[in-house]
């Protein structure tokens, strides 16, 4: 009885399963029979070239002026827009882009940009440009960034944190259209890194005509979701957390540099899945693999692995306003008690290089005469004794709760430092907060010793020394380092336009940094990108950006 | 039945109020400043910070923020995301539909296989088949998705190359396909691109299997227990004594009564799948609601967390209501009591 019943029920279950799974097949097979015209062959099979980039996350939006994260810049600025000046794909020196050339006045305060002619904006379903790019677009972009009362900023209120951070709204005195292809930007004070700063994505040029149309239609916020730029690819569509699609901008002013017809960002948050997808041929380029994935990919040999020193620095900072870290001898002792090489081997697993200066070696003005203090436990102990620190003194070491390019494992790093400092008689309590809270508390000066880092933004030394270590650095000077001589050198360098003179001052400032030790510089990480074998011309930008102009798929 | 449904809906009002108050309070109790998190280690100018807080309405006292939040919900406004300023309702639908489709697919697999295996084990009670099936169910229940997912992709996608690693569609081949009402299945069906629908279905296979494992094991075990319990009831003995056919006894008398327990489990499991598919969504890069809520939480995107949870809860309550109605249909006594 039961045998028969089991077999009957099994047949019933199997039929239900087949019905459930087979529904799709039926529906699919009836589609052509319904008489609807089958669409032409998919783009990839009709001879056009498609590149799929497995990106690590969804962008915040497509208006590069208001976002600060690399994921958003990769999805907005580089494919869609151009700046007046830009960085090359593989360098940090600026080159002409929408401005073919520029003049700087004798007082170094007025920049006159001579604009490229014949540059066309993208179009989309709601907008077809009636004119080519001209001075009005530059005026629109810079007015938007620097004037809170600018009409478009009323229609679409937003913040421009990078522009503010670079001092643009405070320092721009005037943006003036001289003629259709000449724009004059006047600064209140000399700002040597100005050109480097406006080569950053936040200052990429938007369309004044498009903004005007959106503003009149009451749809100003579409500026962020339906972007129009002059860049190599035009925006097609975005499905959050799934994919972003771009098509080649056929009228791009540098169209010979664009070799793919369709660019797709397949959003794939898990790094192991990204690595698998490249290996399986489901995407062509993928970034930010973990060390174990790099090792596995090297062994498998199915994909290309591109590695480059990251334009970043991971460090242990010391709050110099707080005891016992305000004592230089204590900082020196802590610094020389850290076994840097052992930590780099464990934390970066071969993908990190020991750091000496508060900037990476590829940054111009890097002072290569400086050296780290040797690892010396005994000397560290005696320095602590000189500073009057008793054995068993408890200190705090704050560990970041997140993985960043400059520090892949802050927890492990903090534990190893804790063990190192125990050897000189200190009890180290590891403290960690949620990331936003961690940053807030550090800015409030609550931390003592802490792990932190920085990724360079614009290839200017001021982005490191000025942003992070001067007295008036807004918020990012977590060490609260304020040294008169250092400050004078960096601030003087900022207003010089002679590169050699600037370089000299920055090198001197680095010497003071090394003497004063507000940070123990730990490592510069190595940035790795996986590419499929048929991808050519992909280069890692020193800033870690993903750019697909110039890239070919064979 | 109608008054039963009305009663169930009325109960939801205090539930919703409690939910809004708890999500509103809890997300604000979690440390972390919204603007600081958005900016990371890059400095936030105090003026920029203050302007952002004002724009986001976070400069207001908490009771006023809560009042505005309730006012917005009652007027059908579910707010916009702090981070990317997209309407939360649109975001929810575009993420919930893929999750719902995945959960339904997983539930179909889990229910059919789970019920079939449970009945088989019950009918073969004490045999090697029973032990094998129940051990398998225990193993399935204990298998974490973060382990099962990579095993499945490693074998079926990497080694055999039969199925895609992750995502919902092969973007490389099907550039013109877009989701319709958040559904890639519908989008691929209406795109007229040959092969697109099959391609989307293929993408469903591995995440559905991964997601179905735990409910499958649960349903199999519950079905077995419920079946055994009903098999021992007097009326089954009576039915046997009356000489009814074994198939009739199983389908009409045993299955119907055992299904009350099984439907409860299915309802609960469906709710759990909708709410907790986060790991599967991460492993298979599925654009689902779990990942969306998690991202919202990480970014302290209050509108997403508050309203997203509210919307997910609504979906869960609807599932629960459906289960109750199904109960009533299976066993009218429950409806009347």
Short mmCIF file of N, CA and C in Angstrom, two decimals, chain A residues 1-3 5-6 8-9 12-13 16-17 20 24-25 27-28 32 36-39 42-44 50 52 58-60 66-69 156-159 161-162 164-165 224 237 239-243 245 262 264 266-270 273 276-277 279-280 282 284 404 406 434-437 439-440 443 452-455 457 474-476 478, chain B residues 31-33 36-45 48 51-52 55 81 83-86 91 95 108-109 112-113 116 119-120 123-124 150 153-154 158 163-169 171-179 184 189 191-198 201 203 240 246-247 250-251 282-283 285-288 291-292 295 298 300 304:
data_model
loop_
_atom_site.label_atom_id
_atom_site.label_comp_id
_atom_site.label_asym_id
_atom_site.label_seq_id
_atom_site.Cartn_x
_atom_site.Cartn_y
_atom_site.Cartn_z
N UNK A 1 0.83 -1.21 0.00
CA UNK A 1 0.00 0.00 0.00
C UNK A 1 0.86 1.26 0.00
N UNK A 2 1.79 1.29 0.95
CA UNK A 2 2.57 2.53 1.06
C UNK A 2 3.50 2.74 -0.13
N UNK A 3 4.03 1.62 -0.67
CA UNK A 3 4.94 1.74 -1.82
C UNK A 3 4.24 2.47 -2.96
N UNK A 5 1.64 4.32 -2.78
CA UNK A 5 1.31 5.70 -2.42
C UNK A 5 2.53 6.63 -2.59
N UNK A 6 3.69 6.11 -2.14
CA UNK A 6 4.92 6.91 -2.26
C UNK A 6 5.19 7.23 -3.71
N UNK A 8 3.09 7.33 -6.16
CA UNK A 8 2.09 8.27 -6.71
C UNK A 8 2.36 9.70 -6.25
N UNK A 9 2.71 9.81 -4.97
CA UNK A 9 2.98 11.16 -4.45
C UNK A 9 4.23 11.75 -5.09
N UNK A 12 3.33 13.08 -8.31
CA UNK A 12 2.60 14.33 -8.12
C UNK A 12 3.57 15.49 -7.87
N UNK A 13 4.52 15.23 -6.96
CA UNK A 13 5.50 16.28 -6.62
C UNK A 13 6.34 16.64 -7.83
N UNK A 16 4.42 18.77 -10.22
CA UNK A 16 4.31 20.15 -9.74
C UNK A 16 5.60 20.93 -9.98
N UNK A 17 6.72 20.25 -9.70
CA UNK A 17 8.03 20.89 -9.90
C UNK A 17 8.21 21.28 -11.36
N UNK A 20 6.11 24.14 -12.27
CA UNK A 20 6.63 25.40 -11.73
C UNK A 20 7.82 25.89 -12.54
N UNK A 24 8.22 29.05 -17.43
CA UNK A 24 9.07 30.00 -18.15
C UNK A 24 9.36 29.54 -19.54
N UNK A 25 9.69 28.28 -19.67
CA UNK A 25 10.05 27.77 -20.98
C UNK A 25 8.89 27.93 -21.96
N UNK A 27 6.45 30.07 -21.75
CA UNK A 27 6.24 31.48 -22.07
C UNK A 27 7.25 31.95 -23.10
N UNK A 28 8.48 31.50 -22.91
CA UNK A 28 9.53 31.94 -23.83
C UNK A 28 9.26 31.42 -25.24
N UNK A 32 7.95 34.11 -29.81
CA UNK A 32 8.10 34.34 -31.24
C UNK A 32 6.80 34.02 -31.99
N UNK A 36 5.16 38.92 -32.63
CA UNK A 36 5.91 40.15 -32.38
C UNK A 36 7.27 40.03 -33.06
N UNK A 37 7.69 41.14 -33.56
CA UNK A 37 8.96 41.11 -34.28
C UNK A 37 10.11 40.93 -33.29
N UNK A 38 10.93 39.98 -33.58
CA UNK A 38 12.10 39.79 -32.71
C UNK A 38 13.05 40.95 -32.94
N UNK A 39 13.61 41.44 -31.84
CA UNK A 39 14.52 42.58 -31.95
C UNK A 39 15.79 42.17 -32.67
N UNK A 42 21.46 41.17 -30.24
CA UNK A 42 22.01 41.99 -29.17
C UNK A 42 23.30 42.68 -29.59
N UNK A 43 23.53 43.80 -28.93
CA UNK A 43 24.65 44.64 -29.32
C UNK A 43 25.96 43.88 -29.44
N UNK A 44 26.19 43.00 -28.48
CA UNK A 44 27.49 42.35 -28.47
C UNK A 44 27.68 41.42 -29.66
N UNK A 50 31.39 45.64 -26.29
CA UNK A 50 30.85 45.93 -24.97
C UNK A 50 31.89 45.58 -23.91
N UNK A 52 32.22 45.12 -19.81
CA UNK A 52 31.50 45.04 -18.53
C UNK A 52 32.50 45.21 -17.39
N UNK A 58 27.00 50.76 -5.64
CA UNK A 58 26.17 51.72 -6.36
C UNK A 58 26.68 53.13 -6.11
N UNK A 59 26.65 53.97 -7.14
CA UNK A 59 27.08 55.36 -6.90
C UNK A 59 26.03 56.11 -6.10
N UNK A 60 26.47 57.19 -5.45
CA UNK A 60 25.50 58.03 -4.74
C UNK A 60 24.65 58.79 -5.74
N UNK A 66 28.63 66.95 -6.12
CA UNK A 66 28.12 66.83 -4.76
C UNK A 66 28.55 65.57 -4.02
N UNK A 67 29.27 64.67 -4.69
CA UNK A 67 29.66 63.43 -4.01
C UNK A 67 31.16 63.41 -3.75
N UNK A 68 31.58 62.55 -2.86
CA UNK A 68 32.99 62.55 -2.49
C UNK A 68 33.63 61.17 -2.60
N UNK A 69 32.85 60.16 -2.97
CA UNK A 69 33.41 58.81 -2.97
C UNK A 69 33.85 58.38 -4.38
N UNK A 156 17.80 73.53 -6.99
CA UNK A 156 18.27 72.19 -6.61
C UNK A 156 19.32 72.35 -5.51
N UNK A 157 18.85 72.56 -4.27
CA UNK A 157 19.81 72.81 -3.19
C UNK A 157 20.64 71.57 -2.86
N UNK A 158 21.90 71.76 -2.82
CA UNK A 158 22.78 70.65 -2.46
C UNK A 158 24.08 71.21 -1.90
N UNK A 159 24.93 70.34 -1.39
CA UNK A 159 26.21 70.81 -0.87
C UNK A 159 27.32 70.36 -1.81
N UNK A 161 30.80 69.49 -0.97
CA UNK A 161 31.82 69.37 0.08
C UNK A 161 33.25 69.47 -0.42
N UNK A 162 33.53 68.89 -1.57
CA UNK A 162 34.92 68.94 -2.07
C UNK A 162 35.31 70.36 -2.43
N UNK A 164 34.14 73.06 -1.20
CA UNK A 164 34.32 73.81 0.05
C UNK A 164 35.65 73.44 0.68
N UNK A 165 35.92 72.14 0.67
CA UNK A 165 37.16 71.65 1.28
C UNK A 165 38.40 72.24 0.58
N UNK A 224 21.16 65.25 -11.41
CA UNK A 224 21.92 64.19 -10.74
C UNK A 224 21.56 62.79 -11.24
N UNK A 237 21.18 54.22 -18.79
CA UNK A 237 20.20 53.87 -17.75
C UNK A 237 20.91 53.37 -16.50
N UNK A 239 19.99 50.95 -13.01
CA UNK A 239 19.14 50.15 -12.12
C UNK A 239 19.94 49.96 -10.84
N UNK A 240 19.49 50.66 -9.83
CA UNK A 240 20.25 50.68 -8.57
C UNK A 240 20.60 49.28 -8.10
N UNK A 241 21.82 49.13 -7.64
CA UNK A 241 22.34 47.86 -7.12
C UNK A 241 22.39 46.76 -8.17
N UNK A 242 22.18 47.11 -9.42
CA UNK A 242 22.22 46.07 -10.45
C UNK A 242 23.17 46.46 -11.59
N UNK A 243 22.84 47.48 -12.33
CA UNK A 243 23.72 47.85 -13.44
C UNK A 243 23.57 49.30 -13.86
N UNK A 245 24.32 51.58 -17.43
CA UNK A 245 24.69 51.41 -18.84
C UNK A 245 25.05 52.75 -19.47
N UNK A 262 29.70 50.04 -25.94
CA UNK A 262 28.82 49.97 -24.77
C UNK A 262 29.66 49.71 -23.53
N UNK A 264 29.19 48.84 -19.49
CA UNK A 264 28.21 48.43 -18.48
C UNK A 264 28.92 48.28 -17.13
N UNK A 266 28.41 46.38 -13.95
CA UNK A 266 27.59 45.35 -13.28
C UNK A 266 27.93 45.44 -11.80
N UNK A 267 27.00 45.93 -11.00
CA UNK A 267 27.29 46.22 -9.59
C UNK A 267 27.36 44.91 -8.80
N UNK A 268 28.54 44.63 -8.29
CA UNK A 268 28.82 43.34 -7.64
C UNK A 268 29.59 43.63 -6.36
N UNK A 269 28.88 43.63 -5.24
CA UNK A 269 29.49 44.13 -4.01
C UNK A 269 30.53 43.19 -3.40
N UNK A 270 30.34 41.90 -3.57
CA UNK A 270 31.23 40.93 -2.93
C UNK A 270 32.48 40.74 -3.79
N UNK A 273 32.95 37.34 -5.47
CA UNK A 273 32.06 37.15 -6.62
C UNK A 273 32.61 37.90 -7.83
N UNK A 276 35.30 35.87 -9.31
CA UNK A 276 34.73 34.72 -10.03
C UNK A 276 34.15 35.16 -11.37
N UNK A 277 33.53 36.33 -11.37
CA UNK A 277 32.88 36.79 -12.60
C UNK A 277 33.91 37.11 -13.69
N UNK A 279 36.84 35.65 -13.94
CA UNK A 279 37.35 34.34 -14.37
C UNK A 279 36.34 33.62 -15.27
N UNK A 280 35.05 33.81 -15.00
CA UNK A 280 34.02 33.12 -15.78
C UNK A 280 33.67 33.88 -17.06
N UNK A 282 32.24 36.80 -17.23
CA UNK A 282 31.02 37.60 -17.11
C UNK A 282 31.31 39.08 -16.97
N UNK A 284 34.75 42.10 -17.61
CA UNK A 284 36.10 42.27 -18.18
C UNK A 284 37.09 42.87 -17.20
N UNK A 404 39.79 49.85 4.41
CA UNK A 404 40.03 50.93 3.45
C UNK A 404 41.20 50.54 2.57
N UNK A 406 43.97 51.91 2.13
CA UNK A 406 45.25 52.11 2.78
C UNK A 406 45.44 51.23 4.01
N UNK A 434 31.72 52.54 15.62
CA UNK A 434 31.14 52.52 14.28
C UNK A 434 31.78 53.68 13.49
N UNK A 435 31.95 53.51 12.19
CA UNK A 435 32.79 54.40 11.37
C UNK A 435 32.43 55.88 11.51
N UNK A 436 31.17 56.21 11.39
CA UNK A 436 30.77 57.61 11.49
C UNK A 436 31.08 58.18 12.87
N UNK A 437 30.84 57.35 13.87
CA UNK A 437 31.11 57.75 15.25
C UNK A 437 32.62 57.89 15.48
N UNK A 439 34.90 58.69 13.30
CA UNK A 439 35.38 59.93 12.69
C UNK A 439 34.97 61.15 13.53
N UNK A 440 33.74 61.13 13.99
CA UNK A 440 33.22 62.26 14.75
C UNK A 440 34.01 62.45 16.04
N UNK A 443 37.50 63.73 15.37
CA UNK A 443 37.47 65.16 15.06
C UNK A 443 37.27 65.99 16.33
N UNK A 452 44.46 55.52 10.98
CA UNK A 452 43.77 56.32 9.97
C UNK A 452 44.59 56.27 8.68
N UNK A 453 44.15 56.98 7.69
CA UNK A 453 44.88 56.99 6.43
C UNK A 453 44.29 58.00 5.48
N UNK A 454 44.82 58.05 4.28
CA UNK A 454 44.38 59.06 3.31
C UNK A 454 44.69 58.56 1.90
N UNK A 455 43.81 58.86 1.00
CA UNK A 455 44.09 58.60 -0.42
C UNK A 455 44.16 59.95 -1.10
N UNK A 457 43.98 63.11 -3.49
CA UNK A 457 42.87 63.54 -4.33
C UNK A 457 43.33 64.18 -5.63
N UNK A 474 40.77 71.75 8.26
CA UNK A 474 39.42 71.62 8.81
C UNK A 474 39.05 70.16 9.05
N UNK A 475 39.24 69.69 10.22
CA UNK A 475 38.70 68.37 10.54
C UNK A 475 39.57 67.18 10.24
N UNK A 476 40.35 67.22 9.17
CA UNK A 476 41.13 66.03 8.84
C UNK A 476 42.44 65.95 9.60
N UNK A 478 43.45 65.02 12.46
CA UNK A 478 42.99 64.30 13.65
C UNK A 478 44.04 64.33 14.78
N UNK B 31 24.84 54.87 17.01
CA UNK B 31 25.76 55.99 16.86
C UNK B 31 26.17 56.18 15.40
N UNK B 32 26.57 57.37 15.06
CA UNK B 32 27.02 57.63 13.69
C UNK B 32 26.28 58.79 13.09
N UNK B 33 27.04 59.77 12.66
CA UNK B 33 26.47 60.98 12.08
C UNK B 33 26.28 60.77 10.58
N UNK B 36 28.78 62.72 8.39
CA UNK B 36 30.15 62.22 8.56
C UNK B 36 30.33 60.91 7.79
N UNK B 37 29.32 60.05 7.88
CA UNK B 37 29.42 58.76 7.21
C UNK B 37 29.48 58.95 5.70
N UNK B 38 28.70 59.88 5.19
CA UNK B 38 28.71 60.14 3.75
C UNK B 38 30.10 60.59 3.29
N UNK B 39 30.77 61.38 4.15
CA UNK B 39 32.05 61.96 3.73
C UNK B 39 33.26 61.08 4.02
N UNK B 40 33.15 60.12 4.93
CA UNK B 40 34.30 59.29 5.25
C UNK B 40 35.40 60.12 5.88
N UNK B 41 36.65 59.76 5.58
CA UNK B 41 37.76 60.44 6.23
C UNK B 41 38.05 61.83 5.67
N UNK B 42 37.36 62.20 4.60
CA UNK B 42 37.53 63.55 4.07
C UNK B 42 36.83 64.51 5.03
N UNK B 43 37.44 65.61 5.26
CA UNK B 43 36.90 66.53 6.27
C UNK B 43 35.55 67.09 5.86
N UNK B 44 34.72 67.32 6.85
CA UNK B 44 33.45 67.98 6.58
C UNK B 44 33.52 69.38 7.17
N UNK B 45 33.41 70.36 6.32
CA UNK B 45 33.40 71.73 6.78
C UNK B 45 32.16 71.94 7.65
N UNK B 48 29.20 73.19 5.74
CA UNK B 48 28.62 72.18 4.85
C UNK B 48 27.80 71.20 5.69
N UNK B 51 24.55 72.82 6.78
CA UNK B 51 23.62 72.96 5.65
C UNK B 51 22.99 71.62 5.32
N UNK B 52 23.82 70.56 5.36
CA UNK B 52 23.30 69.23 5.04
C UNK B 52 22.28 68.79 6.09
N UNK B 55 19.08 70.61 5.41
CA UNK B 55 18.39 70.10 4.23
C UNK B 55 17.71 68.76 4.53
N UNK B 81 15.61 59.20 -0.23
CA UNK B 81 16.84 58.73 0.40
C UNK B 81 17.76 59.90 0.71
N UNK B 83 20.96 59.65 0.91
CA UNK B 83 22.20 59.49 0.18
C UNK B 83 22.05 59.89 -1.28
N UNK B 84 21.10 59.27 -1.98
CA UNK B 84 21.04 59.58 -3.41
C UNK B 84 19.76 60.29 -3.83
N UNK B 85 18.93 60.61 -2.86
CA UNK B 85 17.74 61.44 -3.08
C UNK B 85 16.70 60.83 -4.03
N UNK B 86 16.69 59.51 -4.12
CA UNK B 86 15.65 58.87 -4.91
C UNK B 86 14.46 58.58 -4.00
N UNK B 91 12.41 53.07 -4.86
CA UNK B 91 13.55 52.21 -4.53
C UNK B 91 13.07 50.89 -3.94
N UNK B 95 13.53 47.10 -5.55
CA UNK B 95 14.32 46.10 -4.83
C UNK B 95 13.45 44.96 -4.29
N UNK B 108 8.70 27.77 -3.76
CA UNK B 108 8.11 26.72 -4.61
C UNK B 108 8.98 25.46 -4.50
N UNK B 109 10.28 25.67 -4.65
CA UNK B 109 11.21 24.52 -4.55
C UNK B 109 11.10 23.89 -3.16
N UNK B 112 7.45 22.14 -2.53
CA UNK B 112 7.19 20.91 -3.26
C UNK B 112 8.13 19.79 -2.79
N UNK B 113 9.41 20.12 -2.75
CA UNK B 113 10.37 19.08 -2.34
C UNK B 113 10.20 18.74 -0.86
N UNK B 116 7.02 16.67 -0.29
CA UNK B 116 7.21 15.32 -0.85
C UNK B 116 8.17 14.50 0.01
N UNK B 119 6.53 13.68 3.48
CA UNK B 119 5.53 12.60 3.41
C UNK B 119 6.24 11.26 3.22
N UNK B 120 7.23 11.26 2.33
CA UNK B 120 7.97 10.01 2.09
C UNK B 120 8.58 9.50 3.39
N UNK B 123 5.87 8.15 5.75
CA UNK B 123 5.34 6.85 5.33
C UNK B 123 6.37 5.74 5.49
N UNK B 124 7.63 6.11 5.43
CA UNK B 124 8.71 5.12 5.57
C UNK B 124 9.34 5.22 6.96
N UNK B 150 28.94 29.91 -2.33
CA UNK B 150 30.18 29.73 -3.09
C UNK B 150 30.38 28.29 -3.60
N UNK B 153 28.16 28.08 -6.72
CA UNK B 153 28.72 28.81 -7.87
C UNK B 153 30.02 28.16 -8.33
N UNK B 154 30.82 27.73 -7.35
CA UNK B 154 32.09 27.10 -7.72
C UNK B 154 31.85 25.89 -8.61
N UNK B 158 31.46 27.75 -12.18
CA UNK B 158 32.88 27.77 -12.50
C UNK B 158 33.34 26.48 -13.16
N UNK B 163 25.82 27.51 -15.36
CA UNK B 163 24.98 28.62 -14.87
C UNK B 163 25.84 29.85 -14.59
N UNK B 164 25.22 31.03 -14.63
CA UNK B 164 26.00 32.24 -14.37
C UNK B 164 26.39 32.37 -12.90
N UNK B 165 27.45 33.11 -12.64
CA UNK B 165 27.96 33.27 -11.28
C UNK B 165 27.02 34.11 -10.42
N UNK B 166 26.57 35.23 -10.97
CA UNK B 166 25.73 36.11 -10.15
C UNK B 166 25.01 37.12 -11.03
N UNK B 167 24.22 37.97 -10.39
CA UNK B 167 23.47 38.98 -11.12
C UNK B 167 22.11 38.44 -11.55
N UNK B 168 21.35 39.27 -12.28
CA UNK B 168 20.02 38.83 -12.72
C UNK B 168 19.94 38.59 -14.20
N UNK B 169 20.92 39.09 -14.96
CA UNK B 169 20.89 38.90 -16.41
C UNK B 169 22.31 39.03 -16.94
N UNK B 171 24.46 40.85 -18.76
CA UNK B 171 24.43 42.19 -19.37
C UNK B 171 25.17 42.22 -20.70
N UNK B 172 26.15 41.37 -20.82
CA UNK B 172 26.97 41.33 -22.01
C UNK B 172 26.13 41.04 -23.26
N UNK B 173 25.20 40.08 -23.11
CA UNK B 173 24.38 39.71 -24.27
C UNK B 173 23.09 40.51 -24.37
N UNK B 174 22.55 40.91 -23.24
CA UNK B 174 21.20 41.49 -23.28
C UNK B 174 21.20 42.93 -22.80
N UNK B 175 21.83 43.75 -23.64
CA UNK B 175 21.99 45.16 -23.26
C UNK B 175 20.69 45.92 -23.20
N UNK B 176 19.73 45.52 -24.04
CA UNK B 176 18.51 46.33 -24.13
C UNK B 176 17.44 45.93 -23.13
N UNK B 177 17.68 44.90 -22.35
CA UNK B 177 16.64 44.44 -21.42
C UNK B 177 16.65 45.30 -20.16
N UNK B 178 15.46 45.76 -19.80
CA UNK B 178 15.33 46.56 -18.56
C UNK B 178 14.29 45.90 -17.69
N UNK B 179 14.38 46.08 -16.38
CA UNK B 179 13.33 45.49 -15.53
C UNK B 179 11.99 46.21 -15.75
N UNK B 184 12.84 41.63 -13.46
CA UNK B 184 13.66 41.28 -14.62
C UNK B 184 13.01 40.18 -15.43
N UNK B 189 10.78 39.16 -20.58
CA UNK B 189 9.68 38.63 -21.39
C UNK B 189 9.19 39.65 -22.41
N UNK B 191 10.90 42.20 -23.58
CA UNK B 191 11.95 42.88 -24.35
C UNK B 191 12.04 42.38 -25.78
N UNK B 192 11.47 41.21 -26.05
CA UNK B 192 11.56 40.59 -27.38
C UNK B 192 12.98 40.21 -27.77
N UNK B 193 13.86 40.20 -26.82
CA UNK B 193 15.21 39.73 -27.16
C UNK B 193 15.25 38.23 -26.93
N UNK B 194 15.52 37.51 -27.97
CA UNK B 194 15.48 36.07 -27.86
C UNK B 194 16.50 35.56 -26.85
N UNK B 195 16.03 34.69 -26.01
CA UNK B 195 16.94 34.08 -25.04
C UNK B 195 17.04 34.85 -23.74
N UNK B 196 16.49 36.07 -23.70
CA UNK B 196 16.65 36.89 -22.49
C UNK B 196 15.92 36.26 -21.30
N UNK B 197 14.72 35.75 -21.54
CA UNK B 197 13.94 35.19 -20.43
C UNK B 197 14.63 33.95 -19.86
N UNK B 198 15.11 33.10 -20.76
CA UNK B 198 15.82 31.89 -20.31
C UNK B 198 17.07 32.31 -19.53
N UNK B 201 16.04 33.34 -16.14
CA UNK B 201 15.69 32.13 -15.37
C UNK B 201 16.94 31.42 -14.87
N UNK B 203 19.69 32.72 -14.16
CA UNK B 203 20.24 33.46 -13.03
C UNK B 203 19.48 33.20 -11.73
N UNK B 240 -9.46 3.80 7.45
CA UNK B 240 -8.83 2.56 6.99
C UNK B 240 -9.81 1.40 7.15
N UNK B 246 -5.95 3.82 -0.04
CA UNK B 246 -4.84 4.49 0.64
C UNK B 246 -4.62 5.91 0.09
N UNK B 247 -4.75 6.06 -1.21
CA UNK B 247 -4.52 7.39 -1.82
C UNK B 247 -5.54 8.40 -1.29
N UNK B 250 -4.73 9.33 2.31
CA UNK B 250 -3.60 10.26 2.40
C UNK B 250 -3.99 11.67 1.94
N UNK B 251 -4.62 11.72 0.77
CA UNK B 251 -4.88 13.04 0.19
C UNK B 251 -6.01 13.77 0.91
N UNK B 282 23.76 39.16 -1.32
CA UNK B 282 25.15 39.62 -1.42
C UNK B 282 25.97 38.65 -2.25
N UNK B 283 25.83 37.37 -1.94
CA UNK B 283 26.65 36.37 -2.63
C UNK B 283 26.32 36.32 -4.12
N UNK B 285 24.91 38.84 -5.90
CA UNK B 285 24.74 40.21 -6.42
C UNK B 285 23.31 40.44 -6.86
N UNK B 286 22.38 40.09 -6.04
CA UNK B 286 20.96 40.20 -6.36
C UNK B 286 20.47 41.58 -5.90
N UNK B 287 19.84 42.33 -6.78
CA UNK B 287 19.45 43.70 -6.38
C UNK B 287 18.20 43.70 -5.49
N UNK B 288 18.29 43.06 -4.35
CA UNK B 288 17.11 42.83 -3.52
C UNK B 288 16.96 43.78 -2.36
N UNK B 291 19.69 43.72 0.84
CA UNK B 291 20.91 44.49 0.64
C UNK B 291 20.64 45.98 0.69
N UNK B 292 19.51 46.34 0.13
CA UNK B 292 19.12 47.76 0.06
C UNK B 292 18.93 48.31 1.48
N UNK B 295 22.35 48.52 3.24
CA UNK B 295 23.10 49.71 2.80
C UNK B 295 22.53 50.97 3.44
N UNK B 298 23.78 51.07 6.92
CA UNK B 298 25.20 51.46 6.99
C UNK B 298 25.38 52.96 6.75
N UNK B 300 23.25 55.22 7.43
CA UNK B 300 22.33 55.96 8.32
C UNK B 300 21.34 56.75 7.46
N UNK B 304 15.25 55.49 4.32
CA UNK B 304 15.26 54.11 3.81
C UNK B 304 15.01 53.13 4.95
#
